[in-house]
Every structure is written in C-alpha cells, then in structure tokens.
XYZ file of C-alpha atoms in Angstrom:
764
model
C 108.519 172.082 75.926
C 111.515 173.370 75.630
C 114.314 171.052 74.202
C 116.472 170.407 77.363
C 112.862 168.575 78.699
C 112.872 166.462 75.302
C 115.603 165.350 75.602
C 115.490 164.116 80.051
C 112.495 162.009 78.889
C 113.948 160.481 75.859
C 117.137 159.711 77.982
C 114.123 158.456 81.182
C 113.010 156.649 78.373
C 116.060 154.746 77.109
C 117.357 154.080 80.579
C 114.783 152.506 82.129
C 114.945 149.803 80.287
C 119.258 149.814 80.410
C 118.476 149.675 84.194
C 116.366 146.401 84.232
C 118.700 144.155 81.903
C 122.074 145.177 83.432
C 120.264 144.412 86.913
C 119.317 140.757 85.789
C 123.056 140.724 83.152
C 124.184 138.075 85.915
C 122.099 135.662 85.475
C 121.690 133.082 82.835
C 118.132 132.231 81.637
C 117.856 129.154 83.155
C 118.909 125.919 80.530
C 115.108 124.867 79.252
C 115.993 121.261 77.853
C 113.070 119.757 79.670
C 109.999 121.845 80.606
C 106.426 120.542 81.253
C 103.557 121.765 79.974
C 101.916 125.170 82.273
C 99.764 124.808 84.972
C 96.277 124.305 84.661
C 94.477 128.261 85.505
C 93.588 127.473 88.558
C 89.713 127.549 89.701
C 86.968 129.494 91.204
C 85.857 126.857 92.907
C 86.893 125.979 96.393
C 88.035 121.647 95.339
C 90.785 119.651 95.479
C 91.542 118.178 92.161
C 94.370 116.046 89.905
C 95.732 118.548 87.553
C 94.612 117.648 84.590
C 98.338 117.941 83.458
C 100.060 117.767 86.449
C 103.329 120.533 86.093
C 106.676 118.590 85.906
C 107.490 115.227 85.438
C 108.396 113.057 87.924
C 108.680 112.591 91.057
C 108.450 115.433 93.739
C 111.021 115.189 96.773
C 109.887 118.858 97.971
C 108.164 121.767 97.198
C 110.388 124.794 97.666
C 109.365 128.289 98.488
C 111.033 131.291 97.833
C 110.007 134.574 99.626
C 107.149 136.709 98.275
C 108.119 134.299 94.679
C 107.197 131.162 93.048
C 106.910 127.151 94.140
C 109.207 124.851 92.769
C 109.907 121.068 92.413
C 112.272 119.171 93.460
C 112.254 115.999 91.568
C 113.659 112.331 91.832
C 116.151 112.600 89.693
C 118.268 115.294 90.980
C 116.782 118.283 89.119
C 115.160 121.457 89.919
C 111.423 122.671 88.255
C 109.865 125.531 88.396
C 105.643 124.441 88.616
C 104.996 127.345 86.639
C 106.958 127.093 83.995
C 108.101 124.419 83.863
C 111.212 125.347 83.620
C 114.409 122.740 84.899
C 116.323 125.550 86.959
C 119.056 123.846 88.481
C 120.586 120.542 86.995
C 121.884 118.299 90.181
C 123.195 115.098 87.782
C 126.068 114.356 87.636
C 128.237 115.154 83.609
C 128.488 112.811 81.499
C 131.395 113.298 80.753
C 132.835 112.835 84.407
C 133.007 109.276 87.040
C 130.293 110.624 89.316
C 128.328 109.257 91.445
C 125.434 111.933 92.700
C 123.921 111.868 96.359
C 122.047 114.193 98.782
C 121.440 117.312 97.294
C 120.840 119.721 100.108
C 117.525 122.506 98.189
C 117.000 126.555 99.359
C 114.023 128.337 97.019
C 114.754 132.086 97.814
C 115.319 135.473 95.497
C 119.061 137.307 94.792
C 120.244 139.702 96.954
C 118.817 143.795 95.360
C 120.880 144.471 92.672
C 122.178 148.583 93.811
C 120.696 151.226 91.833
C 123.126 153.677 90.353
C 121.250 155.165 87.547
C 118.133 155.734 88.432
C 119.307 159.085 90.969
C 120.890 160.954 88.513
C 117.695 160.637 85.796
C 115.239 162.015 87.931
C 117.791 164.629 88.779
C 117.580 165.560 85.586
C 113.834 166.282 85.467
C 112.180 167.640 87.859
C 109.399 166.853 89.955
C 109.339 163.133 87.868
C 110.018 159.819 90.106
C 112.828 157.420 89.336
C 111.880 153.863 87.747
C 110.671 151.587 90.697
C 113.296 148.890 90.212
C 112.603 144.888 89.138
C 111.546 142.025 91.741
C 115.349 140.485 93.189
C 115.634 137.627 90.189
C 114.175 133.901 91.843
C 117.409 131.896 93.316
C 117.980 128.645 94.167
C 120.829 127.398 94.976
C 121.915 123.757 96.019
C 124.294 122.060 98.121
C 125.585 118.414 96.478
C 127.724 115.499 97.653
C 129.664 113.028 95.041
C 131.643 110.589 94.761
C 134.045 110.819 91.935
C 135.406 107.960 90.448
C 139.581 108.370 89.722
C 141.041 106.868 87.082
C 143.489 104.028 86.672
C 146.001 104.923 89.696
C 143.392 107.776 90.610
C 142.104 107.740 94.349
C 137.755 108.159 94.876
C 137.689 112.395 95.136
C 134.672 112.592 97.720
C 133.363 116.661 96.995
C 130.512 119.150 97.857
C 129.549 121.028 95.730
C 127.552 124.457 95.184
C 124.884 124.687 92.705
C 122.864 127.511 91.623
C 120.347 128.394 89.589
C 122.643 131.675 88.542
C 124.574 129.105 86.514
C 127.074 129.265 89.797
C 129.108 125.865 90.587
C 131.996 125.602 93.347
C 133.996 123.458 95.454
C 132.747 123.660 98.779
C 134.904 120.603 100.116
C 136.127 117.394 99.160
C 139.379 114.761 99.771
C 139.971 111.421 98.655
C 141.846 109.945 101.887
C 140.912 107.166 103.525
C 137.161 107.415 105.128
C 137.227 110.629 104.418
C 133.659 112.047 103.744
C 131.530 115.093 103.123
C 127.421 115.258 103.963
C 125.112 118.423 103.616
C 123.445 119.024 106.645
C 120.914 121.845 105.710
C 120.629 125.017 103.276
C 118.654 128.431 103.160
C 118.475 131.711 101.868
C 116.600 134.593 103.701
C 114.794 137.545 102.237
C 118.163 139.378 101.524
C 119.228 137.076 100.133
C 122.024 135.728 101.842
C 123.296 132.163 102.040
C 123.764 130.295 104.326
C 124.075 126.599 105.089
C 125.458 123.541 107.359
C 127.462 120.524 106.554
C 130.161 117.827 108.594
C 133.585 116.909 107.148
C 134.688 112.884 109.055
C 138.580 112.822 108.272
C 140.709 110.304 109.933
C 143.832 110.749 112.036
C 145.313 108.366 113.701
C 142.972 105.145 113.091
C 140.190 107.361 115.428
C 137.758 108.836 112.737
C 136.370 112.690 113.659
C 133.653 114.757 112.263
C 133.745 118.594 112.309
C 130.022 120.775 111.477
C 130.579 123.239 109.879
C 128.376 126.525 109.128
C 128.979 128.852 106.197
C 127.368 132.449 106.244
C 127.969 135.147 103.483
C 131.525 134.785 103.677
C 132.292 133.656 106.987
C 132.721 130.053 108.575
C 132.836 128.086 111.248
C 133.178 125.270 112.514
C 130.180 124.556 115.876
C 129.690 122.278 118.846
C 126.959 119.290 117.351
C 125.484 115.427 118.398
C 126.354 113.840 115.096
C 123.536 111.206 116.242
C 121.248 111.650 113.601
C 123.034 114.179 112.291
C 124.389 111.788 109.987
C 122.541 108.429 108.490
C 124.136 105.663 106.844
C 125.825 106.053 103.513
C 124.134 109.831 102.583
C 126.965 111.260 101.249
C 126.833 108.203 97.979
C 123.026 107.504 97.159
C 122.539 105.549 94.611
C 121.088 105.641 91.301
C 117.696 104.691 90.348
C 113.962 103.681 92.163
C 113.432 103.594 95.191
C 114.833 107.298 95.679
C 114.118 107.419 99.752
C 112.940 110.781 100.666
C 115.553 111.464 103.272
C 118.796 112.236 100.611
C 116.982 115.619 99.935
C 115.546 116.521 103.743
C 117.755 118.817 105.403
C 118.249 117.890 108.658
C 119.000 121.374 109.929
C 116.423 123.192 108.818
C 117.451 126.709 109.035
C 115.509 129.710 109.807
C 115.898 133.685 110.673
C 113.742 135.613 113.684
C 114.364 138.368 115.139
C 116.597 139.337 112.951
C 119.021 136.410 113.476
C 119.358 133.019 112.367
C 118.417 129.413 114.324
C 119.461 126.048 113.747
C 116.216 123.413 114.502
C 118.040 119.698 113.953
C 117.998 115.924 115.799
C 120.218 115.498 118.684
C 119.233 112.304 120.197
C 116.049 111.444 120.284
C 115.127 115.091 120.647
C 115.035 117.982 118.473
C 116.612 121.243 119.286
C 117.033 125.469 118.045
C 119.745 127.272 118.979
C 121.955 130.401 116.697
C 125.206 129.024 116.104
C 127.345 129.578 118.083
C 125.287 129.877 121.527
C 123.749 126.456 123.633
C 121.184 124.747 121.816
C 117.269 124.603 123.393
C 114.500 121.888 123.537
C 111.666 121.840 121.134
C 110.350 118.521 121.694
C 111.673 115.848 123.757
C 110.314 112.889 121.678
C 109.669 113.268 118.255
C 110.219 110.540 114.585
C 110.274 111.438 110.872
C 110.342 114.687 109.093
C 109.863 118.096 110.676
C 108.802 120.745 109.119
C 110.541 124.785 110.608
C 108.536 127.507 108.868
C 108.390 131.958 110.952
C 104.912 132.813 110.078
C 103.484 135.971 108.823
C 103.245 136.628 112.374
C 106.811 135.847 113.861
C 106.484 132.857 115.288
C 108.310 130.453 114.874
C 106.888 126.785 114.346
C 108.585 123.073 114.182
C 105.798 121.125 113.260
C 106.854 116.964 114.256
C 105.248 113.282 114.649
C 105.344 112.095 117.795
C 105.778 108.577 118.647
C 105.446 108.830 122.305
C 101.987 109.349 121.562
C 102.048 109.319 117.570
C 99.954 111.890 117.282
C 101.187 115.006 115.049
C 102.796 117.746 116.887
C 103.824 121.962 116.847
C 106.761 124.105 118.991
C 106.237 127.520 118.962
C 107.935 130.598 120.401
C 108.108 133.566 119.681
C 111.663 134.191 120.380
C 114.029 130.732 120.225
C 114.031 130.333 123.935
C 110.602 129.664 125.519
C 108.820 127.071 124.003
C 104.961 125.955 123.847
C 103.990 122.359 122.875
C 100.169 121.575 121.234
C 99.033 118.896 119.739
C 97.258 118.941 116.691
C 95.578 116.130 115.212
C 94.736 112.421 117.512
C 96.128 109.371 117.229
C 98.418 107.517 114.058
C 98.329 111.229 112.609
C 101.972 113.259 111.922
C 103.826 110.190 110.271
C 104.660 112.079 107.382
C 103.787 116.438 106.941
C 104.739 119.152 105.028
C 104.496 123.072 106.321
C 104.594 126.325 104.183
C 103.534 130.356 105.422
C 101.577 131.575 103.951
C 99.960 135.759 103.965
C 98.147 135.516 107.150
C 98.849 131.961 108.766
C 101.670 128.399 108.679
C 99.380 125.369 106.785
C 100.117 122.490 107.737
C 99.728 118.846 105.692
C 100.052 115.655 107.472
C 98.893 111.612 107.597
C 96.692 110.468 109.806
C 94.468 107.507 109.815
C 91.369 109.916 111.411
C 88.719 109.880 108.963
C 88.039 107.050 107.511
C 89.142 102.712 107.818
C 92.278 103.603 106.189
C 93.030 107.427 107.384
C 93.928 110.718 104.340
C 95.201 113.324 104.331
C 93.903 116.531 107.161
C 94.848 119.842 106.609
C 95.732 122.482 109.834
C 96.038 126.014 110.598
C 98.943 128.077 112.700
C 98.180 131.158 113.603
C 98.881 133.473 116.787
C 101.451 130.608 118.679
C 98.409 127.714 117.975
C 97.101 125.896 116.213
C 93.452 127.790 115.349
C 90.994 125.082 114.497
C 90.273 121.538 114.603
C 92.058 119.656 111.343
C 89.948 118.553 108.210
C 90.431 115.503 106.260
C 91.281 116.713 102.278
C 91.326 113.194 101.157
C 90.820 110.338 102.268
C 92.462 106.574 101.688
C 90.732 102.777 101.708
C 91.376 100.558 103.906
C 94.500 98.413 102.802
C 96.359 101.861 101.998
C 100.110 103.448 102.467
C 99.421 106.669 103.719
C 100.639 108.921 101.096
C 103.229 111.819 102.050
C 101.512 115.357 101.405
C 104.286 117.396 99.865
C 102.902 121.749 100.111
C 104.183 124.855 98.859
C 102.711 128.881 98.635
C 103.848 131.762 96.368
C 104.594 134.761 97.077
C 100.731 135.810 95.595
C 98.707 133.247 98.024
C 98.981 130.395 94.836
C 99.027 127.008 96.710
C 99.899 123.758 95.479
C 99.604 120.065 96.917
C 101.074 116.476 95.536
C 100.953 113.562 96.817
C 101.948 110.115 95.498
C 98.173 108.059 94.959
C 99.366 104.401 96.133
C 95.456 103.606 95.585
C 95.416 99.868 93.561
C 99.336 99.934 94.299
C 99.688 96.802 96.679
C 99.729 93.036 95.068
C 100.172 94.438 91.999
C 102.988 95.427 89.675
C 106.049 97.238 90.773
C 104.222 101.543 90.601
C 101.253 99.778 89.343
C 98.387 101.883 89.572
C 99.907 104.702 91.370
C 99.624 107.506 90.029
C 101.394 111.434 91.275
C 97.555 113.165 92.252
C 98.774 117.565 92.167
C 96.129 120.364 93.556
C 96.780 123.595 92.747
C 94.474 126.317 94.581
C 93.739 130.891 94.500
C 94.742 130.739 98.442
C 95.545 128.200 101.083
C 92.119 128.697 102.631
C 90.902 126.507 100.147
C 92.916 123.916 101.440
C 90.768 123.741 103.934
C 87.333 123.883 101.911
C 88.567 121.659 99.160
C 86.462 118.670 98.057
C 87.411 115.954 100.510
C 87.533 118.689 103.613
C 83.764 120.092 102.713
C 81.720 117.732 104.167
C 83.796 117.310 107.737
C 84.506 121.558 107.457
C 80.419 121.622 106.746
C 80.240 119.478 110.370
C 81.447 122.220 112.003
C 81.800 121.631 115.538
C 79.876 118.692 115.757
C 83.327 117.233 114.373
C 84.754 116.513 117.988
C 81.642 114.927 119.689
C 79.002 112.617 118.970
C 76.209 111.555 120.809
C 74.826 107.699 119.626
C 71.969 106.038 121.111
C 70.294 102.551 120.133
C 68.213 98.842 120.683
C 69.303 95.933 119.635
C 69.014 92.194 120.103
C 72.239 89.355 121.942
C 70.566 85.832 121.933
C 72.503 84.490 124.416
C 74.430 80.742 125.367
C 75.755 79.684 128.435
C 78.216 76.852 129.094
C 79.085 74.951 132.476
C 81.380 72.892 132.722
C 83.297 70.591 135.606
C 86.470 68.497 135.115
C 86.107 65.958 137.814
C 89.004 63.472 139.417
C 90.147 60.237 138.136
C 89.297 57.453 139.542
C 92.914 56.921 140.802
C 93.119 60.662 141.953
C 90.019 60.036 143.625
C 91.198 56.461 145.151
C 88.932 54.423 142.644
C 86.235 56.573 144.136
C 83.255 57.671 141.034
C 83.567 61.646 140.597
C 80.746 62.339 138.683
C 80.040 65.495 135.942
C 77.748 67.727 138.013
C 74.361 68.870 135.411
C 73.287 72.607 134.944
C 70.794 73.733 133.114
C 70.769 77.120 132.267
C 69.856 76.957 129.215
C 69.023 80.051 125.753
C 68.051 84.002 126.342
C 67.540 86.524 124.202
C 68.208 89.639 125.100
C 67.282 93.193 124.553
C 68.637 95.912 124.437
C 69.184 100.067 124.691
C 72.363 101.384 124.793
C 73.981 104.828 124.446
C 77.651 106.420 123.725
C 78.973 109.469 123.774
C 82.227 110.689 122.294
C 83.274 114.699 124.375
C 86.154 115.460 121.871
C 89.095 113.222 123.140
C 87.295 111.136 126.213
C 84.692 108.950 125.530
C 81.844 106.863 127.224
C 79.070 105.299 127.045
C 76.045 102.585 128.855
C 74.412 100.223 128.354
C 71.260 97.857 129.018
C 70.066 93.897 127.741
C 67.315 92.781 129.119
C 65.812 88.693 128.799
C 62.590 88.537 126.570
C 63.291 84.367 127.150
C 64.921 82.566 129.461
C 64.821 79.171 129.496
C 65.315 78.800 133.679
C 64.446 81.342 134.620
C 60.826 81.652 136.223
C 59.229 84.378 135.070
C 60.820 87.445 132.538
C 61.638 89.561 136.082
C 63.929 86.829 137.286
C 65.382 86.640 133.385
C 69.391 87.519 133.176
C 70.141 90.729 132.995
C 73.159 92.199 131.278
C 74.604 95.960 132.827
C 77.531 98.066 130.932
C 79.143 100.480 130.514
C 83.445 102.638 129.765
C 84.338 105.508 129.755
C 87.418 106.384 128.100
C 90.233 109.005 127.533
C 92.727 109.469 125.436
C 96.383 109.584 124.904
C 96.309 110.349 129.771
C 99.336 107.977 130.017
C 102.693 107.946 128.217
C 100.660 108.294 125.078
C 97.962 105.824 126.270
C 94.662 105.646 125.906
C 93.462 104.653 129.022
C 89.759 102.823 129.875
C 87.137 101.967 132.523
C 84.842 98.557 132.283
C 82.570 97.589 134.194
C 79.555 94.397 133.603
C 77.707 93.670 135.895
C 75.208 90.876 135.254
C 72.246 88.381 136.323
C 71.740 84.791 135.165
C 70.267 81.902 136.331
C 69.588 78.290 136.200
C 70.265 75.284 138.506
C 72.865 72.796 139.493
C 71.726 69.493 140.213
C 75.073 66.428 141.364
C 74.885 63.600 142.409
C 78.520 62.232 143.987
C 79.056 59.130 145.799
C 81.049 60.327 148.639
C 80.366 63.587 150.288
C 77.776 66.257 149.405
C 75.410 66.461 146.331
C 71.416 67.522 145.470
C 70.625 70.143 142.996
C 71.225 74.341 143.479
C 69.860 77.172 142.480
C 71.816 79.090 140.189
C 71.090 83.041 141.244
C 74.904 85.202 140.640
C 75.837 88.324 140.103
C 78.366 88.658 137.410
C 80.417 91.128 137.839
C 83.502 92.262 135.044
C 85.716 95.261 135.808
C 88.242 96.084 133.553
C 91.723 98.909 133.256
C 92.800 99.277 130.755
C 95.984 100.861 128.612
C 96.185 100.274 125.004
C 99.144 102.300 122.791
C 99.295 103.347 118.951
C 99.390 100.364 118.326
C 96.375 99.880 119.260
C 97.845 96.187 122.054
C 95.984 96.710 125.121
C 97.236 95.713 128.360
C 96.170 95.703 132.049
C 94.412 94.179 134.897
C 90.976 91.991 134.674
C 88.316 91.502 138.654
C 85.848 89.371 137.706
C 83.877 87.793 140.129
C 80.814 85.400 140.310
C 79.122 82.818 142.244
C 77.888 79.565 141.203
C 76.526 75.501 142.888
C 80.274 73.739 141.923
C 81.800 70.479 143.149
C 84.627 70.911 145.395
C 86.903 67.955 145.270
C 88.515 67.654 149.072
C 91.216 65.308 150.696
C 91.946 65.169 154.010
C 96.046 64.012 155.842
C 96.043 62.269 158.542
C 97.800 63.190 162.257
C 99.937 59.878 161.300
C 100.754 61.186 158.266
C 102.043 62.771 154.955
C 99.467 61.155 152.164
C 96.362 62.716 151.080
C 93.306 60.419 149.643
C 90.096 61.749 149.223
C 87.518 62.438 151.485
C 84.401 63.748 148.978
C 82.895 65.832 146.704
C 80.613 68.572 148.332
C 78.156 70.208 146.150
C 78.950 74.245 147.286
C 77.394 77.677 146.517
C 81.452 79.091 145.486
C 82.498 82.739 145.571
C 85.035 83.043 142.930
C 87.059 86.653 142.644
C 89.181 86.012 140.224
C 92.284 88.501 139.099
C 94.494 88.483 136.006
C 96.527 90.339 133.662
C 95.110 90.837 130.381
C 96.172 91.342 126.663
C 94.738 92.332 123.457
C 94.155 93.885 120.802
C 90.849 96.256 119.852
C 89.707 98.019 117.071
C 86.631 99.335 118.497
C 87.597 101.806 120.331
C 90.544 102.550 117.227
C 86.983 103.029 115.419
C 85.581 105.517 117.382
C 88.007 107.756 116.404
C 85.793 108.207 113.007
C 83.804 111.261 113.708
C 81.862 111.655 110.565
C 81.848 107.753 108.519
C 83.833 104.017 109.215
C 82.542 100.693 107.398
C 84.685 98.019 108.718
C 85.596 95.077 110.153
C 85.651 95.025 114.441
C 87.569 93.261 117.014
C 88.260 92.802 120.382
C 90.590 90.198 121.393
C 91.955 89.381 124.861
C 94.051 86.887 126.920
C 94.330 86.388 130.856
C 95.916 84.277 133.806
C 96.190 85.093 137.575
C 94.786 83.596 139.920
C 91.817 83.176 141.672
C 90.420 83.716 145.541
C 87.084 81.036 145.864
C 85.011 80.903 149.512
C 81.805 78.566 150.037
C 80.165 77.659 153.396
C 82.277 75.520 155.837
C 83.087 71.109 154.854
C 83.860 68.861 157.370
C 85.625 65.653 155.506
C 85.622 62.152 157.258
C 88.554 62.506 159.093
C 87.903 65.518 161.098
C 89.295 68.535 158.463
C 88.318 71.631 157.512
C 87.652 73.650 154.453
C 85.966 77.423 154.095
C 88.492 79.108 152.056
C 90.798 78.337 149.897
C 93.970 79.901 145.904
C 94.747 78.643 143.258
C 94.842 80.040 139.074
C 92.889 81.524 136.538
C 92.694 81.922 132.924
C 90.413 83.775 130.501
C 89.157 85.007 127.234
C 88.046 87.212 124.849
C 86.751 87.568 121.270
C 84.123 89.879 118.709
C 84.349 90.023 115.680
C 81.856 92.328 113.613
C 81.294 95.398 110.856
C 80.445 98.687 111.837
C 78.642 101.189 109.540
C 79.010 104.185 111.402
C 78.195 107.330 108.787
C 76.973 111.269 109.812
C 76.412 114.223 107.279
C 76.572 117.386 107.009
C 73.781 118.347 105.506
C 72.031 117.206 107.949
C 73.532 118.326 110.106
C 75.846 116.251 111.505
C 72.449 113.325 111.754
C 73.651 110.236 110.769
C 73.327 106.399 110.817
C 74.864 102.887 111.940
C 74.694 99.428 112.616
C 75.986 97.237 114.230
C 76.252 93.091 113.644
C 79.207 91.029 116.073
C 79.498 87.318 117.824
C 80.659 86.825 120.421
C 82.491 85.001 122.891
C 83.567 84.803 126.724
C 85.392 81.578 127.883
C 86.602 81.249 131.823
C 88.395 78.564 133.856
C 89.528 78.067 136.810
C 91.665 74.826 138.819
C 91.931 72.007 138.327
C 90.935 68.660 140.433
C 94.104 67.001 141.086
C 95.643 65.902 144.157
C 97.761 67.324 146.128
C 101.713 66.196 146.604
C 102.830 64.530 149.841
C 103.509 66.580 152.697
C 107.594 67.082 154.053
C 106.113 65.544 157.044
C 103.452 64.831 159.676
C 102.149 68.257 161.244
C 98.505 66.920 162.014
C 95.148 66.874 160.001
C 95.021 68.918 157.358
C 92.073 68.887 154.466
C 92.567 70.287 151.531
C 90.567 70.893 148.429
C 90.575 71.772 144.507
C 87.854 73.185 142.096
C 87.416 72.778 138.656
C 84.840 75.379 136.914
C 84.918 76.442 133.081
C 82.007 78.579 131.528
C 81.637 80.180 127.866
C 79.387 82.245 127.190
C 78.524 83.091 123.357
C 75.746 83.914 120.441
C 75.102 87.297 118.213
C 73.837 90.536 118.518
C 73.051 92.817 115.735
C 72.144 97.605 117.058
C 71.422 100.235 115.434
C 70.561 103.449 115.713
C 70.942 107.042 115.747
C 73.312 109.029 115.791
C 73.033 113.077 117.047
C-alpha cells in the first residue's frame, strides 16, 4: 500500500474519535450525586410485574419520553432522573446557600440540535472510496422551567424568578421581579425532534392598582406575546409551592401542552371548561367542549394529533383527533367513570393510553387502549385491578426510542384507615415493547374474552317468597261525627313464586325479561290463578347529557279478599283480583343517582269515606263509608340510588353488594262505581296524594372465564321491600259559601310487599 494511503488511514483512525469528543464537548457529564440500581432485564414473558429494584428512589410525578431516546422520571423532590441510568440529569432544588422556595417545575425531554460535521468531509476526501464515519447520535437533553421565590435579606424585597435549567448545566434566568403583586408562572415547555426549544410562561404585574397578566411564548431567540384567557391557566399559589409531603401533580403538569404538527408549532390548553388548540399567532379551535383534570396532547407516528381527556359531563375517557389541528373528531375511549387519571405516550406504531376506570371489577383499576389512524383501535383492556373501597391509582406511562415501555403507579392497597403512607408503594412495570402492556397479566383474562367482553347473555332461575300486607286508615270519631269506622280486613296471604329470567348486554345497551309464577298462594283457588309477576327493562348508556336512560315495566297479578263492617254506608266482602302495573322512566348520572317519572296502576277493594254539605250549610257532615273496587292511577317524581345498573358494567367479574333504593311522591287519580249518599250527593272520581318507596339490598357474584370462551356463573341473593301510601281520611274544611249539595270523598291505602329472593344461573 502506498505510504500516503497508510497515512490517510491513520488520520481517519485518529480523527474519528476526535469528532465524537468535539460533538459532546459542550455537554458536561450529568451529576451522579444520586443514583438508583440499574433497571432489571426485560422479561420475555408479556406480563406486568413490579421490578425487584425500582429504577429510581422517590415518588415520580411525570415520565418524560425523549423522541427516539430514553425515558426520565420527574420526581417529587424536584429532580429528573434517567430510568435506565439512575442518574440525576436535572436538579431543580433550591441551593442551600439561597433563601429559595421552589414552586412549579415543568420539564421536557428531547435532544440537542445536531452538531455541524466539519471534519468528516475533509478526511473522506483524502481516501477515495471510503465513506465518512457516521456522526454520533445527538445527546439527550432535559430542559426545565422552574418558578421560585427568593427571600430578601434584611430590607431587600422578595424576588420571584423563572429559571431555565438544562441537563447540560445551563442555568438562565428568564424573568424576575420584586414589585408587589408580581407573579411569574411557567405554563408549558417542549423540545421538538430537531432539539428546538419552545416554552410559555405568564407574568402578572400591578399598574395603577390593577393587575394585568401577559402571556409569552419563547421559540429559540424570539419571544412573542399572545392573547390567552387566564381562567384555568393560572392555578392559585402555583408560583410559590411548598416543601414537604403532599406534592400535587398539578405542580408538574403543563397547562399549555406544545406539539409539532405538520411542521408547525401548536398549543393545546384550556379555555374555560373547554380544550382548544392553536398556533401561537392564530385564533383557537375547539378540541373538546368539556374537559376536567389532566389531559395529554400527543402526536402519533401516523401524523395524527390526539388529545386524551376526561369528559365530566359523561364521566368518560375521551380522545379528540385531528390531522391538521383544525378539524377534530371526538371518540369515547371507555364507559362511565373512566379517565379521571390518565397518561399517554407515542410508540413506534401507535399512541398508547393508560387511564383509571371503575369497570372490570368492584373497585376498578387501570385500563389501556391503543390509538391509531385517528380512532380507538379496539376496546380497552384492564391491566391492573384494585379492591373495592381503594382509591384508583394515577398512572404514568413512558416509551423510549427502542420501544421499552414503563408503567408506574402508586399502589394504595391497605392505605385507608392506616397511618399516613402506610402500605403504599410505587409499582413499576417494564415491557420490551408497548404491545406487551395490552398482553400483561392483568389484561390476559380480559384479552382472552375477545369480543365477548362487550356483551353477555345471562339466563337463570330462582325462588321468591313474597308477603303482601294491606291496611287502611279510618276517620277518627270526631271526623266521623261520632261514628266508629273500623278498618277492613284483608286476606292476601303468603305466596311462593318460581322465576325464570334472561338478561343481556350488547355494547352500551342492557335489556332483560323475567317471569315469576306462584306455586304456593294462600289466597288463590288454583295454581293457574296464583300470583304472577312479569317484568322487563331496557337501558342505554350515555344517552342524554352523560346520563344512562332506563325504561322498566312490571306487571303483577295478585289474589285475595277484603271484608269491611261499617255502621254507616255499605260494607261486605269483595274479592281481590288486582292487576298491578309499575312503569318507570329514569335517568342515572355518573354518581349512580337516578331520577325521573314513575307511573303505577292497581285496583283494590277499599273503603271510600264520604262527607256531604247540604244546600243550606257550609260545613261537611260524615255520610258513611262505602266498600268499592277502587282503581288507582299514580304519577310520581322519583329519586334514588342504584349500583345495580353500575354492576352491569362489569362484563367479566363482579363480587360485591347490590343496592337499589328509590323514593317518590306525586298525585293519585282514583275512580270507582258511583256512590250516592243519604244527603243526595254523588261521588265517582277524586284526586289525592301518593307516596312510594322501594329498596333492594343483596349480593352479586358474577364471573366469566376466558378459558371457557366467556362462559360464566352468577349467584344473586337479595331482599326487596316496596311500600306505597295513598290519601288521608280527613274531614274536608268548611266551604266559603253554600253552593248547593256537595259531596267529598277520601280514601286511605297502605300496602307493603316484601320478601327474599335467590337467583342463580349461567352467563354466556
């Protein structure tokens, strides 16, 4: 080989490492003052597990995913630590020599801008046929905005500052002030794929006794002022913070989330109760009309912008999607009571969402979903369950450039009722790729259900011993002008009914049908004439303003007899052949409170008590009690609570209590055969008041097995009581003036129906 070629090759070997050192020379090595054990190796099995040694010490408040790089944890002690290295890359804590109280700290992960390649072309030209060495990847970069209050010494005023902190060791003051009423608040920060830094903050000052707030967006060396609504962007006390426990995640949540969409910077933030998106110099576009709690704005690998949020009106986790930031589509990720805590991160093929939900078990847990091509790709899967009564955990999700996925949450099991912090632990799970999150141990059973997780068919049979009691209040001696009116005697007895029922759920619609036939009835002459009950319902979720809508109808056949002995009027014995109808149209909100209208119809032999006022009198005199078969039509406004409907949302398992209660009140329209009193008055139809109440308490064990293709069993013991009260037999008040013969009637009916039930069956 010629001598000059040998020298050229030697220069390549010497210069290549020089290029690398030159590129990295401006980045000091991160501090290693605090390190955690290295993360354990990723298990090949697609199951979530708590790592034997958590990658960091302390409580994480956010996970930061650098584009194509590593995942970092922003901790409650105001440091940022790499999960793979365990090294502190940014320390935003107050320095010991300063009288500083640190408040909000917002951080972003990314890379430094690529370094210029100056040496490689020269070397490559010296050796024909040799390609220049590839440049090293740009180093990771973590940048934080830190708000702090610096106490003055002596007569010096207190200063409020906003500092920019960089993992390269940069510490630069962005804004500060010591005037009374001055306030500076970080709002958002972002590093794009090329390492370009953008951040937003707000300054409030007092001029001529009036507070004025200005909002700034900084991009590179340019700073511009934008018009924003302060409501929802300036949390009280956020610029000062507090030391110690009880860190609020709000201190690290960016209220303005910045993304790059189509080569343009976009800001996503609140405006009143809505979420909007906008380039800094354009008018906002509504993303969602209603949102509460945390939200996440993430650009996926498919180029779609996804804004994941919780809709307080419907109580659901939702996502708004857009290709250009201007036209948005809204989709529901999961059902009721989901998404109050959530996180999202972009993988190489989709955006992955983890959120809290009460579905899937009595206590709820964490569920995960995939977003791709502007839609929710498939039904969410439960990845972690909690026991009933426990608080739902707040998930944090991070995905690095190689696809390694971190999920962490605070396990609150056993914490209630104990000492502060007792039994709480930070659970960490690591997956080789984000798809394994949806195949984790917590999701395996639900995943095995396939499409059957969104529907079920339930068939069962049971027994219902039923007791029915009827009573009537009678006028007092004074109200009946000294006539003793005795209460009628009723015989409705005891009945034992056997029931068969079918219930089903298809996506967001539930419906059911049940029939119970009496096999023992003390008041019936034959089995064919014994008591019977037919009931049905249909319910649709999230129909009107976030409410479920339920229509239920019950028809009952009851037999018995009533005997009345009266001193004035008409008595005797009458057979009870009652057809009872109960119809309810109810809406149920996210707190399981239901309200609506109720209509009941029944006919029963009842004493009708009458009073008559003659032509020459304004007073009413008692004119007798008459036994009639009275038909009642009752209308009522009802209010109640039901977790029975709530339990229907658990499509794979439920083992817990059932509670259903309802109270109502309204008017009763009743009619009967005409009554003619001795005074010449006639009575046929009247109106009075009506009260009702229902309560059912019980237990439901409901279980489906994925290994059996979704087949399952259920057991449902319960006790039900129903009470109704109509009218009071009180003497009418005197008339203002005499206007001919007038007859007034009153009825009084109290009925109680109650009994236990046991229902068992299969789920298909």
